[in-house]
mmCIF file of C-alpha atoms in Angstrom:
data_model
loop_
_atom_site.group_PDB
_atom_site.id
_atom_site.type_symbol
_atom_site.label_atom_id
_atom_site.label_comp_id
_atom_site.label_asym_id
_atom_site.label_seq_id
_atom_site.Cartn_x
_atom_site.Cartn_y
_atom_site.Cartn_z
ATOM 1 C CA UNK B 4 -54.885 166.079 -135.077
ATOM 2 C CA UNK B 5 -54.501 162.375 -135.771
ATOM 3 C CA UNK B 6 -51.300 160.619 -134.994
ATOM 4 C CA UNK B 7 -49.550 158.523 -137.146
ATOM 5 C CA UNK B 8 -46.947 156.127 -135.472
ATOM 6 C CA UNK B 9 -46.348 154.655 -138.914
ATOM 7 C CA UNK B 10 -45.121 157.457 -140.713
ATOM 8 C CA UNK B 11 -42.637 159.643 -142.058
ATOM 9 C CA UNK B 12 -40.783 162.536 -140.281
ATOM 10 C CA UNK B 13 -42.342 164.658 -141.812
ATOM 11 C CA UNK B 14 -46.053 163.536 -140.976
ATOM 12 C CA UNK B 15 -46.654 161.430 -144.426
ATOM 13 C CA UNK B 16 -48.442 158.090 -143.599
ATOM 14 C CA UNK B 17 -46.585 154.823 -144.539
ATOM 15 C CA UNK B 18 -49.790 153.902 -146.355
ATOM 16 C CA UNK B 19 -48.246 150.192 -146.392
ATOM 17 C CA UNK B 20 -48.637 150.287 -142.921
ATOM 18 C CA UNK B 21 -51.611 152.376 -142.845
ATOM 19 C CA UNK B 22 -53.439 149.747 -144.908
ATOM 20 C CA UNK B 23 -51.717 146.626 -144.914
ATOM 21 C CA UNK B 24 -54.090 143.999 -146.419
ATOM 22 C CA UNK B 25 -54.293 146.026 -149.897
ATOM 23 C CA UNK B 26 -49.904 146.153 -149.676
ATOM 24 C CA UNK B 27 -50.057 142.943 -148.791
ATOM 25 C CA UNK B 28 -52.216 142.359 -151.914
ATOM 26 C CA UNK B 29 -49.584 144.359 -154.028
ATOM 27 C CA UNK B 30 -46.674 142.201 -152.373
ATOM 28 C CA UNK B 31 -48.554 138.911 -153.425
ATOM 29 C CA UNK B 32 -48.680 140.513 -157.190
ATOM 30 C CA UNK B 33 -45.331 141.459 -157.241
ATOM 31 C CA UNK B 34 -44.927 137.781 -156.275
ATOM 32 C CA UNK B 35 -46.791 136.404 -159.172
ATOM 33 C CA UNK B 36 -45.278 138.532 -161.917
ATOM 34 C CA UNK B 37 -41.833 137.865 -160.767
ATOM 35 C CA UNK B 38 -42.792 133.884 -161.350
ATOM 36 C CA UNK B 39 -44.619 135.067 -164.877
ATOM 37 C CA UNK B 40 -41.245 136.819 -165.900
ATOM 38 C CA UNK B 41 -39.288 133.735 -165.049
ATOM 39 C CA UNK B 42 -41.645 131.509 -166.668
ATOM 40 C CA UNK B 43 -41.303 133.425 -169.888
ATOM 41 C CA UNK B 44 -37.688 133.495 -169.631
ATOM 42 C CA UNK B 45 -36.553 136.296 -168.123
ATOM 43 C CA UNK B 46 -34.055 136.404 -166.025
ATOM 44 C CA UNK B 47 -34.009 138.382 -162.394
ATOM 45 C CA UNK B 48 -31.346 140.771 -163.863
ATOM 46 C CA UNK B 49 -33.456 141.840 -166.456
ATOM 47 C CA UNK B 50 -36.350 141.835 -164.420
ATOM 48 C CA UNK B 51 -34.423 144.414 -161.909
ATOM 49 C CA UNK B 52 -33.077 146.211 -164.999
ATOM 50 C CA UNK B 53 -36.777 147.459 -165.330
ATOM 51 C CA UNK B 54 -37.418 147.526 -161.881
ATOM 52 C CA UNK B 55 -34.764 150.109 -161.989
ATOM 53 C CA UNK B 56 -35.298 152.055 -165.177
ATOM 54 C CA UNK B 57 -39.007 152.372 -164.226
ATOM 55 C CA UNK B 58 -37.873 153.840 -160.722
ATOM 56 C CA UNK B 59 -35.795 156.281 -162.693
ATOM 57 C CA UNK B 60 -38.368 157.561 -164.230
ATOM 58 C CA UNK B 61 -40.189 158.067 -161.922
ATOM 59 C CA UNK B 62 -38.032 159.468 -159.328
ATOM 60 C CA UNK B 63 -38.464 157.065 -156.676
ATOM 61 C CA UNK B 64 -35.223 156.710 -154.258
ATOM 62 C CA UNK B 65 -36.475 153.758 -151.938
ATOM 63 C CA UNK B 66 -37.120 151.811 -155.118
ATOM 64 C CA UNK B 67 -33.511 152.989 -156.511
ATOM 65 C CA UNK B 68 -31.680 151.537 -153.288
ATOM 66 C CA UNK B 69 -33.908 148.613 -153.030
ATOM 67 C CA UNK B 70 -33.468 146.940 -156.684
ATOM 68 C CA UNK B 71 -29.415 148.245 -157.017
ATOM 69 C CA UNK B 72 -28.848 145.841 -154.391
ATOM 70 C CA UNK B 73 -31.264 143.140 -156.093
ATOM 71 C CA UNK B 74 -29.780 143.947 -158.982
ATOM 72 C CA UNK B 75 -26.406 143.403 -157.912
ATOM 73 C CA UNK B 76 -27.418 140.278 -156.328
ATOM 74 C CA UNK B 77 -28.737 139.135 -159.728
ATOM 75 C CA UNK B 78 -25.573 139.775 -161.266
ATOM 76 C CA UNK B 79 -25.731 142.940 -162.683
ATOM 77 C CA UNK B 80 -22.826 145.185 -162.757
ATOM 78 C CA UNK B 81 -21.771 148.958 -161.740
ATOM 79 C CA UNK B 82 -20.772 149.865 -165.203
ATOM 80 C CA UNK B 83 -24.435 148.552 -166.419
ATOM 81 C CA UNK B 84 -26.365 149.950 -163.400
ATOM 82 C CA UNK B 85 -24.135 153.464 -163.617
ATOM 83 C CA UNK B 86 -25.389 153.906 -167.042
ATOM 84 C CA UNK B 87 -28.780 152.349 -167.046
ATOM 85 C CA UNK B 88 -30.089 155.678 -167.137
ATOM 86 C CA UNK B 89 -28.577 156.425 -170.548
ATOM 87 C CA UNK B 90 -28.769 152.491 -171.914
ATOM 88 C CA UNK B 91 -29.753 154.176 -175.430
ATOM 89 C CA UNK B 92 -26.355 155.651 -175.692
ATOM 90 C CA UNK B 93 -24.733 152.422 -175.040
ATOM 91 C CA UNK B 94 -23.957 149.124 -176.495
ATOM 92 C CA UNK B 95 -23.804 147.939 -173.271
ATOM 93 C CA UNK B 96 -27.486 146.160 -173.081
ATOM 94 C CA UNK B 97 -28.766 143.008 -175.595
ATOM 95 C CA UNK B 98 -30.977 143.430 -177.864
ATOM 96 C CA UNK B 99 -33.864 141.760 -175.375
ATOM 97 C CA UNK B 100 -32.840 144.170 -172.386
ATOM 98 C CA UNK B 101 -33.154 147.322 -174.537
ATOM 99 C CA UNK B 102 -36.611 146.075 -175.744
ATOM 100 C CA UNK B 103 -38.086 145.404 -172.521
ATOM 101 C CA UNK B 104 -36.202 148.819 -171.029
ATOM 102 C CA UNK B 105 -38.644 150.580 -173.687
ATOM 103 C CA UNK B 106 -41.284 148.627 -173.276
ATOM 104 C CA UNK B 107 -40.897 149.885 -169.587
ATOM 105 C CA UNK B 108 -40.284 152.757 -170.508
ATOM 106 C CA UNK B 109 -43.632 153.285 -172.460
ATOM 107 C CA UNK B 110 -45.772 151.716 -169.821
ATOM 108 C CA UNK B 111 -44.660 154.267 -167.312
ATOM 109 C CA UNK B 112 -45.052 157.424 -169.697
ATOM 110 C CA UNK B 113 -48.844 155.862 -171.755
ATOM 111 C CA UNK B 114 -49.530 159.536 -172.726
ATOM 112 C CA UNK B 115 -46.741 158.926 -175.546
ATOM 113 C CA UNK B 116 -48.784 157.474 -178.128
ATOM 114 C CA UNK B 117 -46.083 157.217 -180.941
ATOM 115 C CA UNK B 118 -43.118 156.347 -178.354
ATOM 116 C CA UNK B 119 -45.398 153.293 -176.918
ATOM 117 C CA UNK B 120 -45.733 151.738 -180.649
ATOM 118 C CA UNK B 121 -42.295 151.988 -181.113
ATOM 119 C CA UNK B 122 -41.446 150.234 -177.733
ATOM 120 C CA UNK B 123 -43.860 147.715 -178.707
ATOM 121 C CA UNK B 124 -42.978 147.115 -182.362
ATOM 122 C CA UNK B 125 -39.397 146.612 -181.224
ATOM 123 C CA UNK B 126 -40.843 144.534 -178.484
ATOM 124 C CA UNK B 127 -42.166 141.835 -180.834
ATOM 125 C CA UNK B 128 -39.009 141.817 -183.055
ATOM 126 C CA UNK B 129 -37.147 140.686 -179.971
ATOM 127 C CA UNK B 130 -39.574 139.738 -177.173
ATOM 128 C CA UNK B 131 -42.057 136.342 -177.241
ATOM 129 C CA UNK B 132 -45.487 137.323 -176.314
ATOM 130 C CA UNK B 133 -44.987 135.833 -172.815
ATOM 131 C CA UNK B 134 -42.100 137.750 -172.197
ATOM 132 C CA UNK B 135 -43.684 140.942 -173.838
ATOM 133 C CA UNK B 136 -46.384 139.984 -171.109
ATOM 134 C CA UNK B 137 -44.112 139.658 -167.767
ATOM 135 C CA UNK B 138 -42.578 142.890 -168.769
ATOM 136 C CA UNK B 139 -45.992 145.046 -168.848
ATOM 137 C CA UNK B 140 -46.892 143.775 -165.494
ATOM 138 C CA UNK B 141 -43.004 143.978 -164.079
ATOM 139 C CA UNK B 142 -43.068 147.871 -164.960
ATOM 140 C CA UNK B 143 -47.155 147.651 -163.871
ATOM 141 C CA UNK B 144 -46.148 146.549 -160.638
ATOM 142 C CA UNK B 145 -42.732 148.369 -159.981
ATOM 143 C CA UNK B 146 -45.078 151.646 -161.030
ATOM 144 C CA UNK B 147 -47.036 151.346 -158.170
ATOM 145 C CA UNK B 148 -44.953 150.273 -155.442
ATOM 146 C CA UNK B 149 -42.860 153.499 -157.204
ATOM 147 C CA UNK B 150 -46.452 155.251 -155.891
ATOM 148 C CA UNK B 151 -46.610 153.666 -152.589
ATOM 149 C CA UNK B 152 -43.007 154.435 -151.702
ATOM 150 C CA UNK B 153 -42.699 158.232 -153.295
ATOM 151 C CA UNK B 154 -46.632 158.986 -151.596
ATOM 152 C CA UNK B 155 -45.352 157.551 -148.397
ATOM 153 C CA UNK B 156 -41.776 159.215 -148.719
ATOM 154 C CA UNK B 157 -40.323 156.098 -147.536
ATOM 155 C CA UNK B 158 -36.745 157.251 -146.079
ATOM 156 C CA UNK B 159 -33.717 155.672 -147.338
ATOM 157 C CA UNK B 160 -30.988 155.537 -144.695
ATOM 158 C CA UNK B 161 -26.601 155.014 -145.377
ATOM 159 C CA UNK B 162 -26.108 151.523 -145.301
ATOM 160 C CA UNK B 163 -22.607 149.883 -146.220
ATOM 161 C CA UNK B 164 -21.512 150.202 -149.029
ATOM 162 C CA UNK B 165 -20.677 148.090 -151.897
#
């Protein structure tokens, strides 16, 4: 049996730690798109908005605690982040944030053919082409540190709270 001193409780590698030049890799991406998102005008509270909404999805708690408290950071607040889950049902997001929350949205579910042609028809109503960009690869990149972290089953532990 091998051991894994970088692991989970319950045996799971931390495949971050396990291979750290190719998370290292992923770190340096996440990097990059966070500088193409800014570039293209997007702020970091939209950015986290998708970080979030993409974590949702995809059921990903480490990801969940991490970008709250980014998000709050960024300026985001609980009513927005308490309902981000349901932002079609509110009036609470501009027109920009609900375009790139379903262009998020479609990058994360691609089997939806008709849904992703929506998101991205609304996308160009609202979005530039550079931001339509930086939002692919900000729900790209969230998606598979989503992977690394749910694969892993990095732990999320009580911290203070807010």
């Amino acid at each position: 049996m091998n051991s894994h001193p970088t692991g989970s409780a319950d045996g799971r590698i931390f495949i971050d730690k396990q291979s750290p030049k190719a998370y290292h890799t992923l770190v340096q991406t996440s990097e990059a798109v966070r500088a193409v998102a800014a570039d293209a005008g997007l702020d970091r509270a939209v950015v986290e908005l998708v970080n979030l909404r993409v974590s949702q999805l995809n059921g990903c708690a480490y990801c969940l605690d991490v970008h709250t408290r980014a998000a709050l950071r960024a300026g985001e607040t609980t009513q927005r982040l308490g309902v981000l889950a349901a932002w079609r049902d509110t009036e609470v997001f501009t027109p920009l944030e609900r375009a790139a929350l379903a262009l998020a949205e479609a990058v994360t579910h691609p089997s939806d053919a008709t849904a992703q042609e929506s998101a991205y028809d609304a996308a160009r109503q609202v979005l530039t082409d550079d931001q339509i960009s930086a939002v692919i690869w900000v729900a790209i990149t969230i998606n598979a540190f989503n992977r690394v972290s749910i694969m892993s089953r990095h732990p999320v532990r009580a911290g203070a709270r807010q």
